[in-house]
Amino acid sequence: MAAAPVWSVDPRTGKQREQVAVEATVAEVDAAVRAAHDARASLADRAVRAAFLRIAAQRLEDAKEHLVEAADAETALGPVRLTGELTRTCYQLRAFADVVDEGAFLGVIIDHPDETATPPVPDLRRYKVPLGVVAVYAASNFPFAFSVPGGDTASALAAGCPVVVKAHPDHPATSELVASVLRRAAAEHGIPGTAIGLVHGFDAGIHLVRHPLITAAGFTGSVRGGRALFDAAAARPVPIPFHGELGSLNPVVITEAAAAERAEQIGTGLAGSMTLGAGQFCVKPGLVLAPAGDAGDQLLKALTDSVSDTAAGVLLDARMRDNFVAGVTERAALPGVEAPVTPGAASEHTVSPGFLTVPAARLAEEGAHDLLLEECFGPVTVVARYDSHDEVTAVLSRLPGNLTATVHLSTDESEGNGNGTRILAELTPLAGRVLVNGWPTGVAVAPAQHHGGPYPATTSTSTSVGATAIERWLRPVTYQTTPEALLPPELRDDNPLGLPRLVDGRLQH
């Protein structure tokens, strides 16, 4: 049987643009993984890795115009958005280069012998080593930042792990172009291009996670797809870590005092956040708890005006468009649900943004309205109107894990008066990032960032954004009573690499 073709499709028209590749066979997946495995030694030198990451960023910037044009043709996300995303991606590559140079990610700890301890402590020296070849599953909604050159790839390469990326079918041509740029950058530092493998096809993704030389996987996508791969990773003869970002409702609580203080500002901000990128952000606010009464009414008026003024948009592919239209139709038909601005189909290839309202009391109990507590990918949010904070507590207690949770407080509440502390305590168990008086769309690349959360937001406690994302692809090793001459340079007493280390309980730089 001939291999299935992989087509680049224009989501604005639904027409095929070009055949980019063919879906990888089992043998081709095996070859890509084995070639990546053989490239491990080329990433062993930290200085080489850091230099490679920096030149990769530079080469992506050099090709910016071509890459953005290709990505826009496949995703309809627009040149402005995509240029910003590529800039973010290049910044992330350089940030990981800095992490590699600094060396703290190795977690070096040295304990010299102590016969007086109970029990006695022998000479112990601990640091972290790369796991091996990492499988990366690209996301649909970020063709750069969460795809071939994105955070999973950047952090894995920074850790010293080759990658094999399963390209997303929504941007296969962009994936091939970016992989080519990364491979050319690798060659400038003596790293074989096979350190960055790329395969296409659904079956290839399954074969990839099952391959015995794959040591870990990073995924961004749907709950259904991510859970299937997570289960496959756990069912292997040798299970592997699977770091998946699956889905998130990203709840927002707006206090009555905050609504009374700045209803128009909050309503307008919510509209901008929920429609950003046609609502195709993983951190889109999908459920908003807003007060009943006059203050809440004013907020909804501002939200209505802003959403009504937002143009229809193109989603990433026809399947997502169909799922969005069906999803909002089913939700809008539930008892007690109203649509001040009706979301749905605008034309054959576009959708209109909108939002639904429902009494919070209906969400506080199990039933048909549970559908409103599930993510609906696209430009829609659900506003639940509450009469008391007890209703807020009841709804929050029913939510699964999320990437983010947000509260909008009044000035007085922000100073420690009122329910601010209580609401933060209720939101913290729900999410990996808790925001006050802001909006969750926009994930800064920074050392303190955490992009993850309790299941189903993610399948692990790790982050996929920020410096600590590198920890996913490392494992600790301790050497005991090992002669100095046999120790890795990172663990020798003279610290020839100048690494930050914890020696006998004291931090050394």
XYZ file of C-alpha atoms in Angstrom:
509
model
C 0.000 0.000 0.000
C 1.337 3.435 -0.967
C 2.104 5.827 1.861
C -0.599 8.424 2.438
C 0.294 11.900 1.170
C 0.651 14.813 3.591
C -0.973 17.967 2.204
C -0.630 21.578 3.197
C -4.148 23.065 3.333
C -5.273 26.687 3.276
C -7.840 27.037 6.114
C -9.212 30.221 4.526
C -10.433 28.235 1.520
C -10.193 24.604 2.538
C -8.137 23.883 -0.577
C -4.971 21.817 -0.755
C -1.881 23.934 -1.402
C 0.848 21.366 -1.983
C 1.889 17.870 -1.067
C 4.603 18.281 1.541
C 5.538 14.721 2.414
C 4.111 11.255 2.979
C 3.160 9.708 6.285
C 6.071 7.881 7.885
C 6.054 4.103 7.987
C 7.102 2.030 10.974
C 10.511 1.539 9.362
C 10.926 5.271 8.746
C 10.018 6.129 12.353
C 12.525 3.526 13.512
C 15.222 4.994 11.278
C 14.573 8.534 12.532
C 14.723 7.491 16.179
C 17.864 5.399 15.728
C 19.595 8.213 13.858
C 18.686 10.644 16.646
C 19.961 8.144 19.209
C 23.284 7.941 17.369
C 23.555 11.757 17.496
C 23.552 11.956 21.303
C 27.305 12.389 21.650
C 27.239 15.496 19.449
C 25.138 17.266 22.110
C 27.316 16.272 25.065
C 29.335 19.499 25.225
C 27.398 22.279 26.975
C 29.263 25.025 25.145
C 28.387 23.468 21.794
C 24.735 23.128 22.775
C 24.489 26.732 23.891
C 26.137 28.004 20.731
C 23.854 25.838 18.589
C 20.713 27.173 20.301
C 21.829 30.744 19.708
C 22.669 30.209 16.060
C 19.359 28.364 15.604
C 17.563 31.478 16.852
C 19.596 33.642 14.493
C 18.915 31.440 11.474
C 15.187 31.400 12.224
C 15.245 35.186 12.358
C 17.172 35.290 9.085
C 14.370 33.237 7.473
C 11.563 35.109 9.249
C 9.804 36.508 6.197
C 9.660 33.142 4.435
C 8.639 31.230 7.567
C 5.868 33.652 8.533
C 4.482 33.595 4.998
C 4.398 29.795 5.008
C 2.822 29.589 8.468
C 0.139 32.144 7.619
C -0.813 30.223 4.483
C -1.378 27.084 6.579
C -2.893 28.524 9.774
C -4.555 31.873 8.863
C -3.166 33.281 12.110
C -1.924 36.410 10.369
C 1.551 37.894 9.857
C 1.456 40.119 12.958
C 0.608 37.285 15.325
C 3.054 34.887 13.661
C 5.907 37.386 13.609
C 5.453 37.910 17.325
C 5.315 34.164 17.916
C 8.524 33.583 15.969
C 10.240 36.352 17.936
C 9.101 34.663 21.161
C 10.421 31.331 19.908
C 13.845 32.773 19.131
C 13.962 34.444 22.539
C 13.159 31.080 24.115
C 16.016 29.363 22.274
C 18.441 32.038 23.504
C 17.029 31.811 27.024
C 17.774 28.091 27.117
C 21.260 28.783 25.806
C 21.750 31.011 28.850
C 20.429 28.238 31.092
C 22.929 25.803 29.590
C 25.806 28.258 30.017
C 24.945 29.009 33.635
C 24.755 25.320 34.557
C 22.507 25.371 37.626
C 20.079 23.029 35.821
C 22.591 20.218 36.427
C 21.756 20.364 40.140
C 25.269 19.543 41.329
C 25.366 18.491 44.999
C 28.502 17.255 46.748
C 28.615 15.763 50.232
C 32.102 14.942 51.514
C 32.521 12.011 53.913
C 31.331 12.585 57.470
C 32.049 9.755 59.904
C 30.389 11.669 62.752
C 26.953 11.645 61.118
C 24.365 9.035 62.068
C 24.548 6.966 59.997
C 27.966 7.925 58.585
C 27.899 9.722 55.225
C 30.205 8.437 52.479
C 31.490 10.646 49.660
C 28.374 11.381 47.536
C 28.225 13.472 44.358
C 24.987 14.078 42.472
C 24.092 15.745 39.188
C 21.681 15.315 36.294
C 22.226 13.655 32.934
C 20.108 13.712 29.743
C 17.544 10.957 29.320
C 18.088 10.285 25.623
C 15.910 10.750 22.540
C 12.746 12.768 23.224
C 9.536 12.521 21.194
C 7.888 15.914 20.635
C 4.268 16.208 19.485
C 3.651 19.579 17.865
C 0.583 21.702 18.641
C -1.884 23.005 16.076
C -2.304 26.547 17.389
C 1.348 27.605 17.692
C 3.286 26.621 14.536
C 6.504 28.016 16.024
C 6.321 28.329 19.827
C 4.811 24.880 20.471
C 5.881 23.086 17.323
C 9.148 22.000 15.701
C 11.307 24.795 17.231
C 9.148 25.269 20.330
C 9.606 24.855 24.049
C 9.718 21.058 24.119
C 12.359 20.912 21.395
C 14.389 23.824 22.788
C 14.429 22.479 26.335
C 15.215 18.918 25.220
C 18.143 20.050 23.069
C 19.321 22.253 25.934
C 19.310 19.190 28.188
C 21.435 17.318 25.660
C 18.624 15.194 24.233
C 18.085 14.713 20.485
C 14.456 15.016 19.384
C 12.122 13.408 16.904
C 9.165 15.681 16.256
C 5.796 14.424 15.106
C 4.642 17.304 12.898
C 1.107 18.645 13.255
C -1.018 18.104 10.132
C -2.240 21.710 10.234
C 1.175 23.115 9.273
C 3.326 20.392 7.649
C 5.072 22.728 5.186
C 6.060 25.133 7.967
C 7.331 22.177 9.993
C 9.558 21.000 7.155
C 10.934 24.499 6.590
C 11.720 25.045 10.266
C 13.313 21.607 10.660
C 15.549 22.421 7.698
C 16.648 25.691 9.330
C 17.420 23.937 12.621
C 19.420 21.230 10.874
C 21.514 23.784 9.005
C 22.178 25.566 12.292
C 23.201 22.249 13.860
C 25.618 21.549 11.030
C 27.406 24.835 11.764
C 28.420 23.317 15.119
C 29.221 19.806 13.982
C 25.891 18.393 15.129
C 24.304 15.976 12.640
C 20.923 17.010 11.293
C 19.519 13.713 12.543
C 19.561 15.195 16.056
C 16.331 16.913 14.942
C 14.108 14.255 13.392
C 10.710 14.950 11.837
C 7.922 12.516 10.969
C 4.379 12.951 9.702
C 1.188 10.963 10.244
C -1.126 9.807 13.012
C 0.214 6.251 13.008
C 3.758 7.607 13.087
C 2.903 9.346 16.346
C 1.804 6.058 17.884
C 4.893 4.211 16.646
C 7.063 7.031 17.996
C 5.866 6.851 21.600
C 6.243 3.060 21.546
C 9.777 3.002 20.171
C 12.174 1.435 22.692
C 14.823 4.150 22.194
C 12.410 7.005 23.001
C 13.034 7.970 26.622
C 10.374 10.678 27.190
C 7.700 12.609 25.323
C 6.269 16.111 25.254
C 2.780 16.754 23.894
C 0.453 19.715 23.406
C -3.045 19.013 22.124
C -6.429 17.553 22.949
C -7.423 15.568 26.025
C -8.435 12.612 23.870
C -5.234 12.474 21.820
C -2.955 13.238 24.739
C -4.542 10.659 26.990
C -4.192 7.961 24.318
C -0.477 8.694 23.982
C -0.055 8.955 27.760
C -1.602 5.507 28.162
C 0.627 4.126 25.401
C 3.711 5.558 27.126
C 2.686 3.922 30.407
C 1.857 0.575 28.733
C 5.309 0.108 27.186
C 7.499 -2.709 28.498
C 9.655 0.129 29.826
C 7.285 3.020 30.657
C 8.528 6.543 29.945
C 7.633 10.006 31.258
C 4.906 11.659 29.187
C 4.613 15.398 29.685
C 1.314 16.291 28.064
C -0.656 19.531 27.984
C -4.199 18.395 27.264
C -6.938 20.907 28.031
C -7.938 23.779 30.281
C -11.010 25.853 31.089
C -9.012 28.651 32.777
C -11.685 29.931 35.177
C -12.008 33.612 36.073
C -13.680 34.960 39.221
C -14.824 38.587 39.199
C -15.837 39.913 42.581
C -18.847 42.177 42.925
C -16.623 44.974 44.225
C -14.308 44.673 41.215
C -17.250 44.772 38.819
C -18.651 47.838 40.570
C -15.270 49.563 40.399
C -14.331 48.910 36.752
C -17.046 46.990 34.889
C -16.223 48.416 31.470
C -12.496 47.748 31.779
C -13.039 44.144 32.869
C -15.660 43.457 30.211
C -13.488 44.856 27.449
C -10.426 42.988 28.713
C -12.347 39.719 28.840
C -13.522 40.190 25.260
C -9.983 40.749 24.068
C -8.651 37.716 25.921
C -11.346 35.238 24.864
C -11.236 36.253 21.179
C -7.454 36.561 20.878
C -6.255 34.362 18.032
C -9.896 33.434 17.337
C -10.093 31.898 20.800
C -7.482 29.290 19.933
C -5.187 29.833 22.918
C -4.778 27.030 25.459
C -5.123 29.672 28.203
C -8.296 31.294 26.853
C -10.689 32.142 29.725
C -13.485 29.637 29.110
C -15.535 30.095 32.282
C -16.158 33.391 34.034
C -17.920 33.737 37.375
C -19.463 37.221 37.410
C -21.895 38.733 39.926
C -25.604 39.042 39.316
C -27.057 42.520 39.754
C -26.269 45.950 38.357
C -22.466 45.728 38.479
C -22.499 42.422 36.634
C -24.993 43.805 34.111
C -22.659 46.691 33.316
C -19.784 44.270 32.853
C -21.842 42.133 30.463
C -22.823 45.228 28.488
C -19.157 46.070 27.945
C -18.427 42.457 27.037
C -21.366 42.426 24.601
C -20.257 45.622 22.897
C -16.660 44.476 22.518
C -17.442 40.963 21.292
C -20.025 42.320 18.862
C -17.344 44.549 17.357
C -14.947 41.620 16.883
C -14.757 40.302 13.329
C -15.367 36.713 12.350
C -12.257 34.583 12.145
C -10.828 31.488 10.506
C -10.034 28.509 12.726
C -7.010 26.320 12.146
C -8.813 23.620 10.194
C -12.265 22.453 9.127
C -12.480 19.842 11.874
C -11.948 22.458 14.576
C -14.492 24.731 12.932
C -17.084 21.929 12.827
C -16.392 20.999 16.453
C -16.736 24.637 17.516
C -20.045 25.135 15.723
C -21.460 21.884 17.098
C -20.120 22.612 20.584
C -21.597 26.089 20.942
C -24.916 24.940 19.449
C -25.208 22.140 22.002
C -24.283 24.415 24.877
C -26.661 27.195 23.827
C -29.565 24.725 23.766
C -29.241 23.850 27.460
C -32.037 25.068 29.784
C -31.364 28.473 31.283
C -28.507 29.270 28.903
C -28.700 32.529 26.985
C -26.503 33.954 24.222
C -26.188 37.754 24.416
C -23.828 37.430 21.441
C -24.410 34.198 19.558
C -21.241 32.306 18.623
C -21.201 30.028 15.605
C -20.745 29.789 11.851
C -20.298 33.082 10.020
C -19.553 31.647 6.577
C -18.310 28.448 5.027
C -14.834 28.947 6.496
C -15.257 31.468 9.330
C -16.840 31.596 12.765
C -18.289 34.450 14.791
C -17.230 35.005 18.410
C -19.798 35.106 21.173
C -20.539 34.199 24.751
C -23.145 32.342 26.766
C -24.620 33.113 30.174
C -26.062 30.777 32.778
C -27.002 31.022 36.466
C -24.074 29.762 38.530
C -26.468 27.662 40.591
C -26.982 25.390 37.577
C -23.255 24.638 37.437
C -22.974 23.918 41.138
C -24.703 20.551 40.793
C -24.085 17.596 38.500
C -26.300 17.372 35.448
C -26.700 18.376 31.825
C -24.898 21.668 32.430
C -21.645 19.808 33.081
C -20.935 20.381 29.386
C -20.351 24.048 30.234
C -17.453 22.969 32.450
C -15.614 21.456 29.466
C -13.275 23.386 27.186
C -14.760 24.554 23.879
C -11.903 25.435 21.534
C -12.610 28.691 19.726
C -13.909 32.230 20.385
C -16.498 31.567 23.092
C -16.716 31.812 26.854
C -19.367 30.987 29.438
C -20.346 33.634 31.984
C -21.940 32.140 35.102
C -23.837 34.737 37.155
C -23.636 34.158 40.904
C -25.726 35.524 43.781
C -23.327 34.690 46.601
C -19.755 33.635 47.186
C -21.047 30.230 48.284
C -22.134 29.676 44.676
C -18.641 30.618 43.491
C -17.141 28.109 45.914
C -19.565 25.413 44.776
C -18.710 25.882 41.097
C -14.962 26.010 41.700
C -15.159 22.802 43.723
C -16.431 20.995 40.618
C -13.679 22.077 38.250
C -10.858 19.812 37.044
C -7.261 20.963 36.843
C -6.357 24.007 34.767
C -3.354 25.810 33.362
C -4.522 29.100 34.843
C -7.047 30.565 37.265
C -7.751 34.292 37.559
C -9.449 36.621 40.014
C -10.365 40.260 39.524
C -10.458 42.187 42.788
C -11.261 45.756 43.719
C -8.572 48.110 44.944
C -9.658 47.561 48.539
C -9.713 43.779 48.137
C -6.252 43.858 46.565
C -4.975 45.456 49.767
C -6.060 42.457 51.809
C -9.616 43.448 52.682
C -12.593 41.281 51.720
C -12.535 37.886 49.996
C -9.270 38.183 48.091
C -7.270 35.809 50.288
C -10.113 33.298 50.379
C -10.525 33.274 46.601
C -6.795 32.822 46.023
C -6.850 29.866 48.409
C -9.715 28.350 46.395
C -8.013 28.922 43.038
C -4.519 27.720 43.942
C -5.383 23.970 43.991
C -6.952 24.309 40.543
C -4.116 25.711 38.442
C -0.403 26.059 37.799
C -0.586 29.839 37.316
C -2.845 32.096 39.387
C -3.444 35.650 38.161
C -4.801 38.693 39.964
C -6.344 41.547 37.943
C -4.999 40.299 34.621
C -5.834 37.921 31.771
C -4.269 34.514 31.186
C -3.628 34.799 27.450
C 0.066 35.438 26.958
C 2.633 33.154 28.585
C 5.888 34.950 29.301
C 9.143 33.054 28.757
C 10.800 33.638 32.120
C 12.622 31.641 34.811
C 9.667 31.772 37.218
C 7.056 30.815 34.638
C 4.920 27.716 35.108
C 2.812 26.480 32.211
C 1.154 23.379 33.560
C -1.384 22.342 36.138
C -3.330 19.471 37.680
C -4.795 16.890 35.293
C -6.206 17.270 32.665
C -4.310 20.520 32.162
C -1.135 18.444 32.143
C -0.126 14.861 32.850
C 2.797 15.799 35.087
C 3.742 18.509 37.567
C 6.293 20.034 35.180
C 6.153 23.169 33.057
C 6.531 23.399 29.287
C 7.501 27.096 29.383
C 10.300 28.740 31.341
C 13.748 27.686 32.443
C 12.634 24.733 34.560
C 11.111 23.028 31.491
C 14.564 21.539 30.961
C 14.112 19.375 34.066
C 11.681 17.100 32.192
C 14.472 15.614 30.102
C 17.027 14.941 32.834
C 17.529 12.284 35.497
C 19.736 12.457 38.612
C 22.755 10.204 39.136
C 24.824 9.949 42.327
C 28.440 8.724 42.409
C 29.554 7.234 45.726
C 33.182 6.924 46.905
C 34.362 7.466 43.329
C 38.046 8.403 42.805
C 38.516 11.996 41.663
C 40.177 10.920 38.411
C 37.066 8.928 37.435
C 34.493 11.599 38.233
C 32.785 13.679 35.552
C 34.276 17.213 35.459
C 31.011 18.591 36.865
C 31.589 16.708 40.135
C 35.283 17.241 40.781
C 36.413 19.227 43.800
C 38.334 21.801 41.774
C 35.117 22.644 39.812
C 36.913 23.079 36.459
C 33.675 24.147 34.736
C 32.831 26.836 37.269
C 29.357 25.474 38.031
C 27.073 26.629 40.839
C 27.033 23.770 43.352
C 25.803 22.808 46.799
C 28.850 21.526 48.701
C 28.386 20.151 52.215
C 25.161 22.102 52.514
C 26.576 25.431 51.343
C 25.841 27.042 48.004
C 28.969 27.819 45.974
C 29.198 29.825 42.757
